[in-house]
Coordinates of C-alpha atoms in Angstrom, one line a residue:
Chain A
M1 CA -13.3 -17.0 -8.9
A2 CA -15.1 -14.3 -10.9
N3 CA -13.5 -11.5 -9.0
G4 CA -13.1 -9.2 -11.9
G5 CA -11.2 -11.3 -14.5
P6 CA -7.6 -12.2 -15.0
E7 CA -6.3 -8.6 -15.6
I8 CA -7.7 -7.4 -12.3
E9 CA -6.5 -10.6 -10.4
Q10 CA -3.0 -10.1 -11.8
L11 CA -3.0 -6.5 -10.8
I12 CA -4.0 -7.4 -7.2
Q13 CA -1.2 -10.0 -7.0
L14 CA 1.4 -7.6 -8.1
M15 CA 0.2 -4.9 -5.8
A16 CA 0.3 -7.4 -2.9
R17 CA 4.1 -7.7 -3.4
L18 CA 4.6 -4.1 -2.4
P19 CA 5.8 -3.5 1.2
G20 CA 3.0 -2.5 3.4
L21 CA 0.3 -4.1 1.3
G22 CA -1.0 -7.6 1.9
P23 CA -3.5 -9.6 -0.3
R24 CA -6.5 -7.9 1.4
S25 CA -5.2 -4.3 1.3
A26 CA -4.0 -4.9 -2.3
R27 CA -7.5 -5.8 -3.3
R28 CA -8.9 -2.7 -1.6
A29 CA -6.2 -0.6 -3.3
V30 CA -7.1 -2.0 -6.7
L31 CA -10.8 -1.4 -6.2
Q32 CA -10.0 2.2 -5.3
L33 CA -7.9 2.5 -8.4
I34 CA -10.8 1.1 -10.6
K35 CA -13.4 3.4 -8.9
K36 CA -11.2 6.4 -9.4
K37 CA -10.2 5.3 -12.9
D38 CA -9.7 8.7 -14.4
Q39 CA -8.4 10.6 -11.3
L40 CA -6.1 7.8 -10.0
M41 CA -5.7 4.7 -12.2
V42 CA -4.9 6.4 -15.5
P43 CA -2.4 8.9 -13.9
L44 CA -0.7 6.1 -11.9
S45 CA -0.3 4.0 -15.0
A46 CA 1.2 6.9 -16.9
A47 CA 3.5 7.9 -13.9
L48 CA 4.7 4.3 -13.7
D49 CA 5.4 4.2 -17.5
R50 CA 7.4 7.5 -17.2
A51 CA 9.3 6.3 -14.1
V52 CA 10.2 2.9 -15.7
A53 CA 11.6 4.9 -18.7
A54 CA 13.4 7.5 -16.6
V55 CA 14.8 5.9 -13.5
K56 CA 18.5 5.5 -13.3
T57 CA 21.0 4.5 -10.5
C58 CA 23.6 7.2 -10.1
E59 CA 27.0 5.8 -11.2
V60 CA 28.8 8.0 -8.7
C61 CA 26.9 7.6 -5.4
G62 CA 24.3 4.9 -6.0
N63 CA 21.3 7.2 -5.5
I64 CA 18.1 6.6 -7.6
D65 CA 17.2 9.5 -9.9
T66 CA 16.3 10.3 -13.4
A67 CA 19.8 11.3 -14.3
S68 CA 23.3 9.9 -13.7
P69 CA 25.2 11.6 -12.0
C70 CA 22.2 12.3 -9.9
G71 CA 20.8 15.7 -8.9
I72 CA 22.7 15.6 -5.6
C73 CA 26.1 14.7 -7.2
A74 CA 25.6 17.3 -9.9
D75 CA 24.5 20.0 -7.5
P76 CA 27.1 22.8 -7.6
R77 CA 26.1 24.1 -4.2
R78 CA 27.4 20.9 -2.6
D79 CA 31.1 20.8 -1.9
N80 CA 33.3 17.9 -0.9
G81 CA 33.4 18.8 2.8
M82 CA 31.3 15.8 4.0
L83 CA 30.5 12.4 2.5
I84 CA 27.7 10.5 4.3
V85 CA 27.8 6.8 3.8
V86 CA 24.3 5.1 4.0
E87 CA 23.1 1.5 3.6
D88 CA 20.2 2.3 1.3
V89 CA 18.6 4.9 -0.9
A90 CA 15.8 5.2 1.6
D91 CA 18.3 6.4 4.2
L92 CA 19.7 8.9 1.8
W93 CA 16.2 10.3 1.1
A94 CA 15.5 10.4 4.9
L95 CA 18.7 12.5 5.5
E96 CA 17.8 14.8 2.6
R97 CA 14.3 15.3 4.1
A98 CA 15.9 16.1 7.4
G99 CA 17.8 18.9 5.6
V100 CA 21.3 17.9 6.8
G101 CA 22.9 20.5 4.6
A102 CA 25.1 20.7 1.5
V103 CA 26.6 17.2 1.8
K104 CA 27.2 14.3 -0.6
Y105 CA 26.3 10.7 -0.2
H106 CA 27.5 7.2 -0.9
V107 CA 25.0 4.3 -1.0
L108 CA 26.6 1.0 0.1
G109 CA 23.5 -1.0 -1.2
G110 CA 23.2 -3.1 2.0
V111 CA 25.2 -4.4 4.9
L112 CA 27.6 -7.3 5.4
S113 CA 25.7 -10.4 6.3
P114 CA 27.6 -13.7 6.0
L115 CA 24.4 -15.6 6.8
D116 CA 22.6 -14.0 3.8
G117 CA 25.8 -14.4 1.6
V118 CA 26.4 -10.7 1.5
G119 CA 30.2 -10.0 1.4
P120 CA 32.3 -6.9 0.8
D121 CA 32.2 -7.4 -2.9
D122 CA 28.4 -7.1 -2.9
L123 CA 28.6 -3.6 -1.5
A124 CA 29.8 -0.4 -3.1
I125 CA 32.9 -0.3 -1.0
D126 CA 35.5 0.0 -3.8
G127 CA 33.7 3.0 -5.1
L128 CA 33.7 4.5 -1.6
L129 CA 37.5 3.9 -1.4
R130 CA 38.0 5.7 -4.7
R131 CA 35.9 8.7 -3.7
A132 CA 37.2 8.9 -0.1
P133 CA 40.4 10.9 -0.7
E134 CA 38.3 13.8 -2.2
F135 CA 36.4 14.4 1.0
G136 CA 37.3 16.2 4.2
E137 CA 35.2 14.0 6.4
I138 CA 33.3 10.7 5.9
V139 CA 30.3 10.1 8.2
L140 CA 29.1 6.6 8.5
A141 CA 25.3 6.8 8.8
I142 CA 24.8 3.1 8.8
N143 CA 21.9 1.6 10.8
A144 CA 22.6 0.8 14.4
T145 CA 21.9 -2.9 13.9
V146 CA 24.4 -5.7 14.6
E147 CA 25.1 -6.1 10.8
G148 CA 25.2 -2.4 10.4
Q149 CA 27.8 -1.9 13.1
T150 CA 29.9 -4.8 11.7
T151 CA 29.8 -3.1 8.3
A152 CA 30.7 0.2 9.9
H153 CA 33.8 -1.3 11.5
Y154 CA 34.8 -3.0 8.3
V155 CA 34.4 0.2 6.3
T156 CA 36.4 2.1 8.9
D157 CA 39.2 -0.4 8.6
R158 CA 39.3 -0.1 4.8
L159 CA 39.2 3.7 5.0
A160 CA 42.2 3.8 7.4
G161 CA 44.7 4.5 4.7
S162 CA 42.7 7.1 2.8
G163 CA 43.6 10.0 5.1
A164 CA 39.9 11.0 5.5
R165 CA 38.5 11.7 8.9
V166 CA 35.9 9.0 9.6
T167 CA 33.0 9.7 12.0
R168 CA 29.6 8.1 12.8
L169 CA 26.2 9.5 13.8
A170 CA 25.7 10.2 17.5
H171 CA 23.7 7.8 19.6
G172 CA 21.3 9.3 22.0
V173 CA 17.7 10.0 23.0
P174 CA 15.5 10.5 19.9
V175 CA 14.0 14.1 19.8
G176 CA 10.5 13.7 21.3
G177 CA 11.4 10.3 22.8
E178 CA 10.6 9.2 26.3
L179 CA 13.3 7.8 28.5
D180 CA 11.0 5.2 29.8
Y181 CA 10.6 3.5 26.4
L182 CA 14.3 3.5 25.5
D183 CA 16.6 0.5 25.7
E184 CA 19.5 0.5 28.1
G185 CA 22.2 0.7 25.3
T186 CA 20.8 3.9 24.0
L187 CA 20.4 5.4 27.5
S188 CA 23.9 4.6 28.6
Q189 CA 25.3 6.0 25.3
A190 CA 23.2 9.1 25.8
L191 CA 24.6 9.6 29.3
K192 CA 28.2 9.0 28.1
A193 CA 27.8 11.6 25.3
R194 CA 26.0 14.2 27.5
T195 CA 26.6 17.8 26.5
A196 CA 26.7 21.1 28.5
I197 CA 23.5 23.1 28.4
Chain B
M1 CA 14.3 18.2 -2.8
A2 CA 16.5 16.0 -5.0
N3 CA 14.6 12.8 -4.0
G4 CA 14.8 11.1 -7.3
G5 CA 13.4 13.7 -9.7
P6 CA 9.9 14.8 -10.6
E7 CA 8.9 11.4 -12.2
I8 CA 9.6 9.5 -9.0
E9 CA 8.1 12.3 -6.7
Q10 CA 4.8 12.2 -8.8
L11 CA 4.7 8.4 -8.5
I12 CA 5.1 8.6 -4.8
Q13 CA 2.3 11.1 -4.5
L14 CA -0.1 9.0 -6.6
M15 CA 0.8 5.8 -4.6
A16 CA 0.2 7.7 -1.3
R17 CA -3.5 8.2 -2.4
L18 CA -4.1 4.4 -2.3
P19 CA -6.0 3.2 0.8
G20 CA -3.6 1.6 3.3
L21 CA -0.5 3.6 2.1
G22 CA 0.6 7.0 3.5
P23 CA 3.4 9.2 2.3
R24 CA 6.0 7.2 4.1
S25 CA 4.9 3.8 3.0
A26 CA 4.3 5.0 -0.5
R27 CA 7.9 6.1 -0.6
R28 CA 9.0 2.7 0.6
A29 CA 6.7 1.0 -2.0
V30 CA 8.1 3.1 -4.8
L31 CA 11.7 2.4 -3.8
Q32 CA 10.9 -1.3 -3.8
L33 CA 9.4 -0.9 -7.2
I34 CA 12.5 0.8 -8.5
K35 CA 14.8 -1.8 -6.9
K36 CA 12.9 -4.6 -8.4
K37 CA 12.4 -2.8 -11.7
D38 CA 12.3 -5.9 -14.0
Q39 CA 10.5 -8.3 -11.6
L40 CA 7.9 -5.8 -10.2
M41 CA 7.8 -2.3 -11.7
V42 CA 7.7 -3.3 -15.4
P43 CA 5.0 -6.0 -14.8
L44 CA 3.0 -3.7 -12.6
S45 CA 3.1 -1.0 -15.2
A46 CA 2.0 -3.4 -17.9
A47 CA -0.8 -4.9 -15.6
L48 CA -2.1 -1.4 -14.9
D49 CA -2.2 -0.6 -18.6
R50 CA -4.1 -3.8 -19.4
A51 CA -6.5 -3.2 -16.5
V52 CA -7.2 0.4 -17.6
A53 CA -8.1 -0.8 -21.0
A54 CA -10.1 -3.8 -19.9
V55 CA -12.0 -2.8 -16.8
K56 CA -15.8 -2.4 -17.1
T57 CA -18.7 -1.9 -14.7
C58 CA -21.4 -4.6 -15.3
E59 CA -24.5 -2.9 -16.7
V60 CA -26.7 -5.6 -15.0
C61 CA -25.4 -5.8 -11.5
G62 CA -22.7 -3.1 -11.0
N63 CA -19.8 -5.6 -10.5
I64 CA -16.4 -4.6 -11.8
D65 CA -15.1 -7.0 -14.5
T66 CA -13.5 -7.1 -17.9
A67 CA -16.8 -7.9 -19.6
S68 CA -20.4 -6.5 -19.3
P69 CA -22.5 -8.5 -18.4
C70 CA -19.9 -9.6 -15.9
G71 CA -18.7 -13.2 -15.4
I72 CA -21.2 -13.7 -12.6
C73 CA -24.2 -12.4 -14.4
A74 CA -23.2 -14.5 -17.5
D75 CA -22.5 -17.6 -15.6
P76 CA -25.0 -20.3 -16.7
R77 CA -24.6 -22.3 -13.5
R78 CA -26.2 -19.5 -11.5
D79 CA -30.0 -19.4 -11.5
N80 CA -32.4 -16.7 -10.4
G81 CA -33.1 -18.3 -7.0
M82 CA -31.3 -15.7 -4.9
L83 CA -30.2 -12.0 -5.5
I84 CA -27.8 -10.7 -2.9
V85 CA -27.9 -6.9 -2.6
V86 CA -24.6 -5.3 -1.4
E87 CA -23.3 -1.8 -0.9
D88 CA -20.0 -2.1 -2.7
V89 CA -18.1 -4.3 -5.2
A90 CA -15.7 -5.2 -2.3
D91 CA -18.6 -6.8 -0.4
L92 CA -19.6 -8.8 -3.5
W93 CA -16.0 -10.1 -3.8
A94 CA -15.9 -10.9 -0.1
L95 CA -19.1 -13.0 -0.5
E96 CA -17.7 -14.8 -3.6
R97 CA -14.5 -15.6 -1.7
A98 CA -16.7 -17.0 1.1
G99 CA -18.2 -19.4 -1.5
V100 CA -21.9 -18.5 -0.8
G101 CA -23.1 -20.5 -3.8
A102 CA -24.7 -20.1 -7.2
V103 CA -26.2 -16.7 -6.4
K104 CA -26.4 -13.4 -8.3
Y105 CA -25.7 -9.9 -6.9
H106 CA -26.8 -6.3 -7.2
V107 CA -24.4 -3.6 -6.2
L108 CA -26.1 -0.4 -4.8
G109 CA -22.9 1.6 -5.0
G110 CA -23.2 3.1 -1.5
V111 CA -25.7 3.8 1.3
L112 CA -28.2 6.5 1.9
S113 CA -26.5 9.3 3.7
P114 CA -28.3 12.7 3.8
L115 CA -25.3 14.4 5.5
D116 CA -23.1 13.4 2.5
G117 CA -25.8 14.3 0.0
V118 CA -26.4 10.6 -1.0
G119 CA -30.1 10.1 -1.8
P120 CA -32.0 7.2 -3.4
D121 CA -31.3 8.5 -6.9
D122 CA -27.5 8.1 -6.3
L123 CA -27.9 4.4 -5.6
A124 CA -28.7 1.6 -8.1
I125 CA -32.2 1.2 -6.6
D126 CA -34.2 1.5 -9.9
G127 CA -32.2 -1.3 -11.4
L128 CA -32.8 -3.4 -8.4
L129 CA -36.6 -2.8 -8.7
R130 CA -36.5 -3.8 -12.3
R131 CA -34.6 -7.0 -11.6
A132 CA -36.4 -8.0 -8.4
P133 CA -39.5 -9.7 -10.0
E134 CA -37.2 -12.2 -11.7
F135 CA -35.8 -13.6 -8.4
G136 CA -37.2 -15.9 -5.8
E137 CA -35.5 -14.3 -2.8
I138 CA -33.7 -11.0 -2.3
V139 CA -31.1 -11.0 0.5
L140 CA -30.0 -7.6 1.8
A141 CA -26.3 -8.0 2.7
I142 CA -25.9 -4.3 3.6
N143 CA -23.3 -3.4 6.3
A144 CA -24.7 -3.3 9.8
T145 CA -24.0 0.4 10.2
V146 CA -26.6 3.1 10.9
E147 CA -26.6 4.2 7.3
G148 CA -26.6 0.7 6.1
Q149 CA -29.6 -0.3 8.2
T150 CA -31.5 2.9 7.1
T151 CA -30.8 1.9 3.5
A152 CA -31.9 -1.6 4.1
H153 CA -35.3 -0.3 5.5
Y154 CA -35.7 2.0 2.5
V155 CA -34.9 -0.8 0.0
T156 CA -37.3 -3.2 1.8
D157 CA -40.1 -0.6 1.5
R158 CA -39.5 0.0 -2.2
L159 CA -39.4 -3.8 -2.8
A160 CA -42.7 -4.4 -1.0
G161 CA -44.8 -4.4 -4.2
S162 CA -42.4 -6.7 -6.2
G163 CA -43.7 -9.9 -4.7
A164 CA -40.1 -11.1 -3.9
R165 CA -39.3 -12.5 -0.5
V166 CA -36.9 -10.0 1.2
T167 CA -34.4 -11.3 3.9
R168 CA -31.3 -10.0 5.5
L169 CA -28.0 -11.6 6.8
A170 CA -28.2 -13.1 10.3
H171 CA -26.7 -11.1 13.1
G172 CA -24.7 -13.1 15.6
V173 CA -21.3 -14.1 17.0
P174 CA -18.6 -14.1 14.4
V175 CA -17.1 -17.5 13.8
G176 CA -13.9 -17.6 15.9
G177 CA -15.1 -14.5 17.9
E178 CA -14.9 -14.2 21.6
L179 CA -18.1 -13.1 23.5
D180 CA -16.0 -10.9 25.8
Y181 CA -15.1 -8.6 22.9
L182 CA -18.6 -8.4 21.4
D183 CA -20.9 -5.4 21.7
E184 CA -24.2 -5.8 23.6
G185 CA -26.3 -5.4 20.4
T186 CA -24.6 -8.3 18.7
L187 CA -24.9 -10.5 21.9
S188 CA -28.5 -9.8 22.4
Q189 CA -29.3 -10.4 18.7
A190 CA -27.3 -13.7 18.9
L191 CA -29.3 -14.8 22.0
K192 CA -32.6 -14.0 20.4
A193 CA -31.7 -15.9 17.2
R194 CA -30.3 -18.9 19.1
T195 CA -30.6 -22.2 17.3
A196 CA -31.0 -25.8 18.4
I197 CA -27.8 -27.9 18.5

């Protein structure tokens, strides 16, 4: 195949390993990069170099940032009122985008999954137990999947002796969601947790 | 926003400009890059650096490669029997993947589009006219859009004096396609161009 030489072929193969890109869209993306070499390819290459050099995992909470402790842990406007426990850095970023307030986070780095060989020692649970006594409330914002809920139960049990108040996110109708498209579990939880208008 | 510092935010913004990635999927892609730093982010950064340094546009045909003339133009197994004219490098690569044989190509770099200010001088038509007398047949493999067909007519007119035989790709039913989902234009063309079994 003479599709642009080994350098381009290798770039396509690496791009195809990104989530959301397959072999065909990776090829389109690389062509676009090459066509916009000065506006896109050169800046992206430089940004990747900088990110490779700068990226760190926060030793306190597990967030990804360019400093450790990360910008959130080091933020003086955040107090120790609420610690939100998430599976993944993406969940932390989603909560920050939602503007949930002056909270802190703890990234577990996954969920318990015996089938995939993920046990308690593979998650940042010890770190959570160390931090827990400093906080007034610990909110488990773990995904509402089977593994996520198993993990939430396990974490709740482990936190029992810490004295912290442990809560979880509310289940209910998503804002903008249509009842017709919701599963029965969500609907019955939303009815149970109904609030006065 | 403390979503990972300016280096990461800038990387996300650049990734979001790739076709097929929006702001959300770019963020997911960057998180994946960071999580697989050694297996994915470092190699991708190096591959981009190498590609930035190596990529050239072929001065003969307009293909993108790491040499000029490109691997296709320099390939001694390809003769001057057939020159396939395409809009874009992506079309050239698609034909090469389809294994169309020992042909050569000419990339126009777009289609005529008065509304977008693309005239004949913006396309590689002069180069095509210079190359045309060397070839036995010139196949216009230009997309079957309105602009593409206008461009094909224009190129055919310009090639009239060159003595080369000018053809176009067949219209018809895509292999694996269902008649039910095809537009009337394709169906009527496929019937007109029917072949004996």
